[in-house]
mmCIF file with all atom_site columns, C-alpha atoms in Angstrom:
data_model
loop_
_atom_site.group_PDB
_atom_site.id
_atom_site.type_symbol
_atom_site.label_atom_id
_atom_site.label_alt_id
_atom_site.label_comp_id
_atom_site.label_asym_id
_atom_site.label_entity_id
_atom_site.label_seq_id
_atom_site.pdbx_PDB_ins_code
_atom_site.Cartn_x
_atom_site.Cartn_y
_atom_site.Cartn_z
_atom_site.occupancy
_atom_site.B_iso_or_equiv
_atom_site.pdbx_formal_charge
_atom_site.auth_seq_id
_atom_site.auth_comp_id
_atom_site.auth_asym_id
_atom_site.auth_atom_id
_atom_site.pdbx_PDB_model_num
ATOM 1   C CA . ILE A 1 1   ? 153.356 77.862  102.774 1.00 0.00 ? 1   ILE A CA 1
ATOM 2   C CA . GLU A 1 2   ? 156.815 79.392  104.107 1.00 0.00 ? 2   GLU A CA 1
ATOM 3   C CA . GLU A 1 3   ? 157.497 80.202  100.433 1.00 0.00 ? 3   GLU A CA 1
ATOM 4   C CA . LEU A 1 4   ? 154.105 82.409  100.338 1.00 0.00 ? 4   LEU A CA 1
ATOM 5   C CA . PHE A 1 5   ? 154.518 83.779  103.639 1.00 0.00 ? 5   PHE A CA 1
ATOM 6   C CA . ASN A 1 6   ? 157.957 85.308  102.359 1.00 0.00 ? 6   ASN A CA 1
ATOM 7   C CA . SER A 1 7   ? 156.329 86.416  99.134  1.00 0.00 ? 7   SER A CA 1
ATOM 8   C CA . ILE A 1 8   ? 153.632 88.769  100.848 1.00 0.00 ? 8   ILE A CA 1
ATOM 9   C CA . PRO A 1 9   ? 155.402 92.261  101.259 1.00 0.00 ? 9   PRO A CA 1
ATOM 10  C CA . ASN A 1 10  ? 155.682 93.675  104.844 1.00 0.00 ? 10  ASN A CA 1
ATOM 11  C CA . ASP A 1 11  ? 153.436 96.398  104.384 1.00 0.00 ? 11  ASP A CA 1
ATOM 12  C CA . TYR A 1 12  ? 150.275 94.750  102.837 1.00 0.00 ? 12  TYR A CA 1
ATOM 13  C CA . SER A 1 13  ? 147.124 95.377  103.846 1.00 0.00 ? 13  SER A CA 1
ATOM 14  C CA . GLU A 1 14  ? 143.473 93.990  102.955 1.00 0.00 ? 14  GLU A CA 1
ATOM 15  C CA . GLU A 1 15  ? 141.210 97.075  103.102 1.00 0.00 ? 15  GLU A CA 1
ATOM 16  C CA . ASN A 1 16  ? 137.535 96.459  102.702 1.00 0.00 ? 16  ASN A CA 1
ATOM 17  C CA . PHE A 1 17  ? 136.064 99.202  101.160 1.00 0.00 ? 17  PHE A CA 1
ATOM 18  C CA . LEU A 1 18  ? 132.386 98.039  101.433 1.00 0.00 ? 18  LEU A CA 1
ATOM 19  C CA . LEU A 1 19  ? 132.713 98.789  105.486 1.00 0.00 ? 19  LEU A CA 1
ATOM 20  C CA . GLY A 1 20  ? 133.224 102.443 104.666 1.00 0.00 ? 20  GLY A CA 1
ATOM 21  C CA . LEU A 1 21  ? 129.631 102.926 102.938 1.00 0.00 ? 21  LEU A CA 1
ATOM 22  C CA . ASN A 1 22  ? 126.809 104.312 104.833 1.00 0.00 ? 22  ASN A CA 1
ATOM 23  C CA . PRO A 1 23  ? 123.563 102.701 104.087 1.00 0.00 ? 23  PRO A CA 1
ATOM 24  C CA . ASP A 1 24  ? 121.825 106.001 104.873 1.00 0.00 ? 24  ASP A CA 1
ATOM 25  C CA . ASP A 1 25  ? 123.190 107.273 101.504 1.00 0.00 ? 25  ASP A CA 1
ATOM 26  C CA . PHE A 1 26  ? 121.329 104.860 99.396  1.00 0.00 ? 26  PHE A CA 1
ATOM 27  C CA . ILE A 1 27  ? 118.166 104.265 101.439 1.00 0.00 ? 27  ILE A CA 1
ATOM 28  C CA . ILE A 1 28  ? 115.997 107.582 101.229 1.00 0.00 ? 28  ILE A CA 1
ATOM 29  C CA . SER A 1 29  ? 112.427 108.699 101.781 1.00 0.00 ? 29  SER A CA 1
ATOM 30  C CA . PRO A 1 30  ? 111.625 110.762 98.378  1.00 0.00 ? 30  PRO A CA 1
ATOM 31  C CA . TYR A 1 31  ? 109.388 112.918 100.826 1.00 0.00 ? 31  TYR A CA 1
ATOM 32  C CA . THR A 1 32  ? 112.320 114.278 102.589 1.00 0.00 ? 32  THR A CA 1
ATOM 33  C CA . ASP A 1 33  ? 115.149 113.631 100.107 1.00 0.00 ? 33  ASP A CA 1
ATOM 34  C CA . ILE A 1 34  ? 113.241 114.453 97.217  1.00 0.00 ? 34  ILE A CA 1
ATOM 35  C CA . ASP A 1 35  ? 116.653 116.428 95.159  1.00 0.00 ? 35  ASP A CA 1
ATOM 36  C CA . ARG A 1 36  ? 118.676 112.938 95.918  1.00 0.00 ? 36  ARG A CA 1
ATOM 37  C CA . PHE A 1 37  ? 115.739 110.917 94.603  1.00 0.00 ? 37  PHE A CA 1
ATOM 38  C CA . LEU A 1 38  ? 115.645 113.411 91.266  1.00 0.00 ? 38  LEU A CA 1
ATOM 39  C CA . ASN A 1 39  ? 119.679 112.480 91.008  1.00 0.00 ? 39  ASN A CA 1
ATOM 40  C CA . THR A 1 40  ? 119.089 108.662 91.632  1.00 0.00 ? 40  THR A CA 1
ATOM 41  C CA . ARG A 1 41  ? 121.010 108.740 94.567  1.00 0.00 ? 41  ARG A CA 1
ATOM 42  C CA . TYR A 1 42  ? 119.345 105.727 96.239  1.00 0.00 ? 42  TYR A CA 1
ATOM 43  C CA . PHE A 1 43  ? 119.352 101.817 96.134  1.00 0.00 ? 43  PHE A CA 1
ATOM 44  C CA . LEU A 1 44  ? 116.508 99.142  95.496  1.00 0.00 ? 44  LEU A CA 1
ATOM 45  C CA . ASN A 1 45  ? 117.157 95.982  96.701  1.00 0.00 ? 45  ASN A CA 1
ATOM 46  C CA . SER A 1 46  ? 115.995 92.678  94.640  1.00 0.00 ? 46  SER A CA 1
ATOM 47  C CA . GLU A 1 47  ? 112.496 92.632  95.904  1.00 0.00 ? 47  GLU A CA 1
ATOM 48  C CA . GLN A 1 48  ? 111.651 96.641  95.130  1.00 0.00 ? 48  GLN A CA 1
ATOM 49  C CA . LYS A 1 49  ? 113.466 95.742  91.305  1.00 0.00 ? 49  LYS A CA 1
ATOM 50  C CA . LYS A 1 50  ? 111.170 92.976  90.535  1.00 0.00 ? 50  LYS A CA 1
ATOM 51  C CA . ILE A 1 51  ? 108.244 94.963  91.139  1.00 0.00 ? 51  ILE A CA 1
ATOM 52  C CA . ILE A 1 52  ? 109.309 97.852  89.521  1.00 0.00 ? 52  ILE A CA 1
ATOM 53  C CA . GLU A 1 53  ? 110.942 95.705  86.302  1.00 0.00 ? 53  GLU A CA 1
ATOM 54  C CA . GLN A 1 54  ? 107.810 94.039  86.028  1.00 0.00 ? 54  GLN A CA 1
ATOM 55  C CA . GLU A 1 55  ? 105.159 96.623  86.214  1.00 0.00 ? 55  GLU A CA 1
ATOM 56  C CA . THR A 1 56  ? 107.099 98.854  83.613  1.00 0.00 ? 56  THR A CA 1
ATOM 57  C CA . SER A 1 57  ? 108.115 96.146  81.074  1.00 0.00 ? 57  SER A CA 1
ATOM 58  C CA . ASN A 1 58  ? 104.718 94.370  80.872  1.00 0.00 ? 58  ASN A CA 1
ATOM 59  C CA . LEU A 1 59  ? 102.119 97.207  81.042  1.00 0.00 ? 59  LEU A CA 1
ATOM 60  C CA . SER A 1 60  ? 98.714  95.877  81.632  1.00 0.00 ? 60  SER A CA 1
ATOM 61  C CA . THR A 1 61  ? 95.165  97.181  82.655  1.00 0.00 ? 61  THR A CA 1
ATOM 62  C CA . TYR A 1 62  ? 95.245  95.220  86.084  1.00 0.00 ? 62  TYR A CA 1
ATOM 63  C CA . HIS A 1 63  ? 95.259  97.302  89.329  1.00 0.00 ? 63  HIS A CA 1
ATOM 64  C CA . VAL A 1 64  ? 98.170  96.577  91.620  1.00 0.00 ? 64  VAL A CA 1
ATOM 65  C CA . MET A 1 65  ? 98.489  96.135  95.431  1.00 0.00 ? 65  MET A CA 1
ATOM 66  C CA . ILE A 1 66  ? 102.040 96.585  97.332  1.00 0.00 ? 66  ILE A CA 1
ATOM 67  C CA . LYS A 1 67  ? 102.218 96.189  100.730 1.00 0.00 ? 67  LYS A CA 1
ATOM 68  C CA . GLY A 1 68  ? 104.789 95.594  103.469 1.00 0.00 ? 68  GLY A CA 1
ATOM 69  C CA . GLY A 1 69  ? 105.709 97.124  106.989 1.00 0.00 ? 69  GLY A CA 1
ATOM 70  C CA . ALA A 1 70  ? 106.938 100.188 107.819 1.00 0.00 ? 70  ALA A CA 1
ATOM 71  C CA . GLY A 1 71  ? 110.561 100.576 106.184 1.00 0.00 ? 71  GLY A CA 1
ATOM 72  C CA . THR A 1 72  ? 110.439 97.923  103.746 1.00 0.00 ? 72  THR A CA 1
ATOM 73  C CA . GLY A 1 73  ? 110.398 101.061 100.703 1.00 0.00 ? 73  GLY A CA 1
ATOM 74  C CA . LYS A 1 74  ? 106.884 101.263 99.418  1.00 0.00 ? 74  LYS A CA 1
ATOM 75  C CA . SER A 1 75  ? 107.116 104.834 98.914  1.00 0.00 ? 75  SER A CA 1
ATOM 76  C CA . LEU A 1 76  ? 110.504 104.786 97.290  1.00 0.00 ? 76  LEU A CA 1
ATOM 77  C CA . VAL A 1 77  ? 109.012 101.991 95.213  1.00 0.00 ? 77  VAL A CA 1
ATOM 78  C CA . LEU A 1 78  ? 105.721 104.180 94.198  1.00 0.00 ? 78  LEU A CA 1
ATOM 79  C CA . PHE A 1 79  ? 108.379 107.264 93.275  1.00 0.00 ? 79  PHE A CA 1
ATOM 80  C CA . ASP A 1 80  ? 110.626 105.120 91.420  1.00 0.00 ? 80  ASP A CA 1
ATOM 81  C CA . LEU A 1 81  ? 107.655 103.317 89.431  1.00 0.00 ? 81  LEU A CA 1
ATOM 82  C CA . ALA A 1 82  ? 105.833 106.613 88.830  1.00 0.00 ? 82  ALA A CA 1
ATOM 83  C CA . LYS A 1 83  ? 109.002 108.040 87.317  1.00 0.00 ? 83  LYS A CA 1
ATOM 84  C CA . LYS A 1 84  ? 109.744 105.174 84.925  1.00 0.00 ? 84  LYS A CA 1
ATOM 85  C CA . LEU A 1 85  ? 105.554 104.978 83.734  1.00 0.00 ? 85  LEU A CA 1
ATOM 86  C CA . ASN A 1 86  ? 106.297 108.851 83.049  1.00 0.00 ? 86  ASN A CA 1
ATOM 87  C CA . ALA A 1 87  ? 109.300 108.314 81.129  1.00 0.00 ? 87  ALA A CA 1
ATOM 88  C CA . LYS A 1 88  ? 107.434 105.708 78.944  1.00 0.00 ? 88  LYS A CA 1
ATOM 89  C CA . GLY A 1 89  ? 105.252 108.149 78.168  1.00 0.00 ? 89  GLY A CA 1
ATOM 90  C CA . LYS A 1 90  ? 102.573 107.281 80.360  1.00 0.00 ? 90  LYS A CA 1
ATOM 91  C CA . SER A 1 91  ? 100.559 110.473 82.458  1.00 0.00 ? 91  SER A CA 1
ATOM 92  C CA . VAL A 1 92  ? 100.762 109.288 86.240  1.00 0.00 ? 92  VAL A CA 1
ATOM 93  C CA . LEU A 1 93  ? 99.178  110.962 89.532  1.00 0.00 ? 93  LEU A CA 1
ATOM 94  C CA . LEU A 1 94  ? 100.692 110.112 92.844  1.00 0.00 ? 94  LEU A CA 1
ATOM 95  C CA . ILE A 1 95  ? 98.625  110.743 95.913  1.00 0.00 ? 95  ILE A CA 1
ATOM 96  C CA . PHE A 1 96  ? 100.092 110.736 99.764  1.00 0.00 ? 96  PHE A CA 1
ATOM 97  C CA . CYS A 1 97  ? 97.002  109.118 101.317 1.00 0.00 ? 97  CYS A CA 1
ATOM 98  C CA . SER A 1 98  ? 97.016  112.047 104.369 1.00 0.00 ? 98  SER A CA 1
ATOM 99  C CA . GLU A 1 99  ? 98.108  115.770 104.735 1.00 0.00 ? 99  GLU A CA 1
ATOM 100 C CA . LEU A 1 100 ? 101.538 116.914 103.561 1.00 0.00 ? 100 LEU A CA 1
ATOM 101 C CA . LEU A 1 101 ? 102.387 120.427 104.082 1.00 0.00 ? 101 LEU A CA 1
ATOM 102 C CA . ASN A 1 102 ? 105.068 120.597 101.537 1.00 0.00 ? 102 ASN A CA 1
ATOM 103 C CA . TRP A 1 103 ? 103.536 118.504 98.921  1.00 0.00 ? 103 TRP A CA 1
ATOM 104 C CA . TYR A 1 104 ? 103.047 121.523 96.216  1.00 0.00 ? 104 TYR A CA 1
ATOM 105 C CA . GLU A 1 105 ? 107.125 122.085 96.672  1.00 0.00 ? 105 GLU A CA 1
ATOM 106 C CA . ILE A 1 106 ? 107.580 117.831 96.033  1.00 0.00 ? 106 ILE A CA 1
ATOM 107 C CA . ASN A 1 107 ? 105.263 118.366 93.086  1.00 0.00 ? 107 ASN A CA 1
ATOM 108 C CA . GLU A 1 108 ? 107.253 121.312 91.333  1.00 0.00 ? 108 GLU A CA 1
ATOM 109 C CA . LYS A 1 109 ? 110.543 119.129 90.973  1.00 0.00 ? 109 LYS A CA 1
ATOM 110 C CA . LEU A 1 110 ? 108.884 116.091 89.801  1.00 0.00 ? 110 LEU A CA 1
ATOM 111 C CA . SER A 1 111 ? 108.016 115.334 86.038  1.00 0.00 ? 111 SER A CA 1
ATOM 112 C CA . PHE A 1 112 ? 104.877 113.334 86.892  1.00 0.00 ? 112 PHE A CA 1
ATOM 113 C CA . ASP A 1 113 ? 102.044 114.615 89.003  1.00 0.00 ? 113 ASP A CA 1
ATOM 114 C CA . PHE A 1 114 ? 102.148 114.504 93.066  1.00 0.00 ? 114 PHE A CA 1
ATOM 115 C CA . LYS A 1 115 ? 99.528  115.601 95.099  1.00 0.00 ? 115 LYS A CA 1
ATOM 116 C CA . ASP A 1 116 ? 98.374  114.814 98.811  1.00 0.00 ? 116 ASP A CA 1
ATOM 117 C CA . ILE A 1 117 ? 94.991  113.698 99.485  1.00 0.00 ? 117 ILE A CA 1
ATOM 118 C CA . LYS A 1 118 ? 93.494  116.821 100.551 1.00 0.00 ? 118 LYS A CA 1
ATOM 119 C CA . ALA A 1 119 ? 94.302  118.833 96.967  1.00 0.00 ? 119 ALA A CA 1
ATOM 120 C CA . VAL A 1 120 ? 92.348  115.887 95.134  1.00 0.00 ? 120 VAL A CA 1
ATOM 121 C CA . ASN A 1 121 ? 88.672  116.068 94.365  1.00 0.00 ? 121 ASN A CA 1
ATOM 122 C CA . PHE A 1 122 ? 87.360  113.141 94.840  1.00 0.00 ? 122 PHE A CA 1
ATOM 123 C CA . GLY A 1 123 ? 83.561  114.393 94.024  1.00 0.00 ? 123 GLY A CA 1
ATOM 124 C CA . ASN A 1 124 ? 84.816  115.037 90.470  1.00 0.00 ? 124 ASN A CA 1
ATOM 125 C CA . ILE A 1 125 ? 87.460  112.113 90.004  1.00 0.00 ? 125 ILE A CA 1
ATOM 126 C CA . THR A 1 126 ? 86.038  110.798 86.811  1.00 0.00 ? 126 THR A CA 1
ATOM 127 C CA . THR A 1 127 ? 87.203  113.930 85.253  1.00 0.00 ? 127 THR A CA 1
ATOM 128 C CA . LEU A 1 128 ? 90.952  112.916 86.322  1.00 0.00 ? 128 LEU A CA 1
ATOM 129 C CA . ASN A 1 129 ? 92.461  111.823 82.968  1.00 0.00 ? 129 ASN A CA 1
ATOM 130 C CA . TYR A 1 130 ? 95.367  109.693 83.965  1.00 0.00 ? 130 TYR A CA 1
ATOM 131 C CA . ASP A 1 131 ? 96.751  106.512 82.773  1.00 0.00 ? 131 ASP A CA 1
ATOM 132 C CA . TYR A 1 132 ? 97.954  105.494 86.377  1.00 0.00 ? 132 TYR A CA 1
ATOM 133 C CA . ILE A 1 133 ? 97.099  106.672 90.006  1.00 0.00 ? 133 ILE A CA 1
ATOM 134 C CA . LEU A 1 134 ? 99.461  105.611 92.282  1.00 0.00 ? 134 LEU A CA 1
ATOM 135 C CA . LEU A 1 135 ? 98.414  105.976 96.053  1.00 0.00 ? 135 LEU A CA 1
ATOM 136 C CA . ASP A 1 136 ? 100.814 105.661 99.146  1.00 0.00 ? 136 ASP A CA 1
ATOM 137 C CA . GLU A 1 137 ? 99.641  104.913 102.685 1.00 0.00 ? 137 GLU A CA 1
ATOM 138 C CA . SER A 1 138 ? 96.096  104.028 100.887 1.00 0.00 ? 138 SER A CA 1
ATOM 139 C CA . GLN A 1 139 ? 95.146  102.401 103.967 1.00 0.00 ? 139 GLN A CA 1
ATOM 140 C CA . ARG A 1 140 ? 94.241  105.994 105.403 1.00 0.00 ? 140 ARG A CA 1
ATOM 141 C CA . LEU A 1 141 ? 91.613  106.120 102.603 1.00 0.00 ? 141 LEU A CA 1
ATOM 142 C CA . TRP A 1 142 ? 88.038  106.890 103.593 1.00 0.00 ? 142 TRP A CA 1
ATOM 143 C CA . LYS A 1 143 ? 85.275  104.475 102.254 1.00 0.00 ? 143 LYS A CA 1
ATOM 144 C CA . SER A 1 144 ? 83.822  107.256 99.929  1.00 0.00 ? 144 SER A CA 1
ATOM 145 C CA . GLN A 1 145 ? 87.592  107.818 98.456  1.00 0.00 ? 145 GLN A CA 1
ATOM 146 C CA . PHE A 1 146 ? 88.345  104.295 98.148  1.00 0.00 ? 146 PHE A CA 1
ATOM 147 C CA . GLU A 1 147 ? 84.887  103.468 96.056  1.00 0.00 ? 147 GLU A CA 1
ATOM 148 C CA . SER A 1 148 ? 85.374  106.345 93.797  1.00 0.00 ? 148 SER A CA 1
ATOM 149 C CA . LEU A 1 149 ? 89.005  105.484 92.696  1.00 0.00 ? 149 LEU A CA 1
ATOM 150 C CA . PHE A 1 150 ? 87.478  102.384 90.774  1.00 0.00 ? 150 PHE A CA 1
ATOM 151 C CA . LYS A 1 151 ? 84.954  105.073 88.823  1.00 0.00 ? 151 LYS A CA 1
ATOM 152 C CA . THR A 1 152 ? 88.084  106.125 87.158  1.00 0.00 ? 152 THR A CA 1
ATOM 153 C CA . ARG A 1 153 ? 89.614  104.604 83.830  1.00 0.00 ? 153 ARG A CA 1
ATOM 154 C CA . SER A 1 154 ? 93.427  105.095 85.584  1.00 0.00 ? 154 SER A CA 1
ATOM 155 C CA . ILE A 1 155 ? 95.238  101.731 86.633  1.00 0.00 ? 155 ILE A CA 1
ATOM 156 C CA . LEU A 1 156 ? 95.748  102.324 90.504  1.00 0.00 ? 156 LEU A CA 1
ATOM 157 C CA . ILE A 1 157 ? 98.515  101.148 92.208  1.00 0.00 ? 157 ILE A CA 1
ATOM 158 C CA . PHE A 1 158 ? 98.175  100.925 96.133  1.00 0.00 ? 158 PHE A CA 1
ATOM 159 C CA . GLY A 1 159 ? 100.851 100.880 98.489  1.00 0.00 ? 159 GLY A CA 1
ATOM 160 C CA . VAL A 1 160 ? 99.171  99.703  102.025 1.00 0.00 ? 160 VAL A CA 1
ATOM 161 C CA . ASP A 1 161 ? 100.388 98.715  105.151 1.00 0.00 ? 161 ASP A CA 1
ATOM 162 C CA . LYS A 1 162 ? 97.222  97.729  107.492 1.00 0.00 ? 162 LYS A CA 1
ATOM 163 C CA . ALA A 1 163 ? 99.686  97.787  110.513 1.00 0.00 ? 163 ALA A CA 1
ATOM 164 C CA . GLN A 1 164 ? 99.911  101.559 110.013 1.00 0.00 ? 164 GLN A CA 1
ATOM 165 C CA . THR A 1 165 ? 95.974  102.826 110.201 1.00 0.00 ? 165 THR A CA 1
ATOM 166 C CA . LEU A 1 166 ? 95.443  105.633 112.619 1.00 0.00 ? 166 LEU A CA 1
ATOM 167 C CA . LYS A 1 167 ? 91.762  105.273 113.246 1.00 0.00 ? 167 LYS A CA 1
ATOM 168 C CA . PRO A 1 168 ? 89.386  103.110 113.984 1.00 0.00 ? 168 PRO A CA 1
ATOM 169 C CA . ALA A 1 169 ? 87.279  103.379 110.651 1.00 0.00 ? 169 ALA A CA 1
ATOM 170 C CA . GLU A 1 170 ? 90.498  102.658 108.728 1.00 0.00 ? 170 GLU A CA 1
ATOM 171 C CA . SER A 1 171 ? 90.679  99.227  110.267 1.00 0.00 ? 171 SER A CA 1
ATOM 172 C CA . VAL A 1 172 ? 87.192  98.481  109.930 1.00 0.00 ? 172 VAL A CA 1
ATOM 173 C CA . LEU A 1 173 ? 87.179  99.699  106.231 1.00 0.00 ? 173 LEU A CA 1
ATOM 174 C CA . ASP A 1 174 ? 90.531  97.204  105.813 1.00 0.00 ? 174 ASP A CA 1
ATOM 175 C CA . ILE A 1 175 ? 91.633  98.316  102.506 1.00 0.00 ? 175 ILE A CA 1
ATOM 176 C CA . GLU A 1 176 ? 94.538  95.647  102.432 1.00 0.00 ? 176 GLU A CA 1
ATOM 177 C CA . GLY A 1 177 ? 92.050  93.021  103.264 1.00 0.00 ? 177 GLY A CA 1
ATOM 178 C CA . GLN A 1 178 ? 89.707  94.091  100.284 1.00 0.00 ? 178 GLN A CA 1
ATOM 179 C CA . LEU A 1 179 ? 92.303  94.249  97.744  1.00 0.00 ? 179 LEU A CA 1
ATOM 180 C CA . ASP A 1 180 ? 93.886  90.857  99.082  1.00 0.00 ? 180 ASP A CA 1
ATOM 181 C CA . ASN A 1 181 ? 90.543  89.336  98.227  1.00 0.00 ? 181 ASN A CA 1
ATOM 182 C CA . VAL A 1 182 ? 89.900  90.652  94.520  1.00 0.00 ? 182 VAL A CA 1
ATOM 183 C CA . PHE A 1 183 ? 93.425  91.338  93.493  1.00 0.00 ? 183 PHE A CA 1
ATOM 184 C CA . HIS A 1 184 ? 94.908  88.743  91.482  1.00 0.00 ? 184 HIS A CA 1
ATOM 185 C CA . GLU A 1 185 ? 97.706  87.033  92.879  1.00 0.00 ? 185 GLU A CA 1
ATOM 186 C CA . SER A 1 186 ? 100.182 88.393  89.824  1.00 0.00 ? 186 SER A CA 1
ATOM 187 C CA . LYS A 1 187 ? 99.171  91.675  90.627  1.00 0.00 ? 187 LYS A CA 1
ATOM 188 C CA . LYS A 1 188 ? 99.936  91.560  94.448  1.00 0.00 ? 188 LYS A CA 1
ATOM 189 C CA . TYR A 1 189 ? 103.302 92.164  95.614  1.00 0.00 ? 189 TYR A CA 1
ATOM 190 C CA . ASN A 1 190 ? 104.799 91.975  99.369  1.00 0.00 ? 190 ASN A CA 1
ATOM 191 C CA . LEU A 1 191 ? 107.849 93.749  100.427 1.00 0.00 ? 191 LEU A CA 1
ATOM 192 C CA . LYS A 1 192 ? 109.256 91.873  103.450 1.00 0.00 ? 192 LYS A CA 1
ATOM 193 C CA . ASP A 1 193 ? 112.627 93.089  103.607 1.00 0.00 ? 193 ASP A CA 1
ATOM 194 C CA . ARG A 1 194 ? 113.233 95.910  106.061 1.00 0.00 ? 194 ARG A CA 1
ATOM 195 C CA . VAL A 1 195 ? 115.560 98.160  104.492 1.00 0.00 ? 195 VAL A CA 1
ATOM 196 C CA . ARG A 1 196 ? 115.188 101.491 106.729 1.00 0.00 ? 196 ARG A CA 1
ATOM 197 C CA . SER A 1 197 ? 115.550 101.473 110.629 1.00 0.00 ? 197 SER A CA 1
ATOM 198 C CA . ASP A 1 198 ? 113.893 104.526 112.120 1.00 0.00 ? 198 ASP A CA 1
ATOM 199 C CA . VAL A 1 199 ? 113.640 104.982 115.721 1.00 0.00 ? 199 VAL A CA 1
ATOM 200 C CA . SER A 1 200 ? 111.181 107.414 115.834 1.00 0.00 ? 200 SER A CA 1
ATOM 201 C CA . LEU A 1 201 ? 109.074 105.419 113.138 1.00 0.00 ? 201 LEU A CA 1
ATOM 202 C CA . SER A 1 202 ? 108.995 102.226 114.722 1.00 0.00 ? 202 SER A CA 1
ATOM 203 C CA . THR A 1 203 ? 108.097 103.853 118.086 1.00 0.00 ? 203 THR A CA 1
#
């Protein structure tokens, strides 16, 4: 022990460089950090990577549900999935199922199509010619919108969180429950790890 002790220089110090990393630099919201998303300045955890790898390596004709609480990264998964599906030559539409004032600014920067719910004509939805339609916050859909989606030939990928319904009608419709009952187990993903801590969001 004494020999080992004497062999260590007096000026030796061990620095853990990981302690200097700021998690906020790697956990982003595409809605507010679209440029960082485009430059792939974000981190995907193992849960998120599994979903994206499975859905981009084994392209299928089955609809998919991604559920998870606030802060589990559903939006980031949907954006990353849309980007990777588009890179494989698939036509993709990502819909934010509520009003988003700057959606057109985001859309201009993306390689796939992005719209908020107000910009989608559900009365003429069968004319939408996309391989994939991804829906963020799909628990906010109206009953007529939800039912009309299944008239398209697109593969539907729903991002959903029952706890974030804002109106009684949304709770009664219970889109998450309906999808849970009819979707195959292999096409239901549940994000459990909370990766973002946002005080205002939690409130």
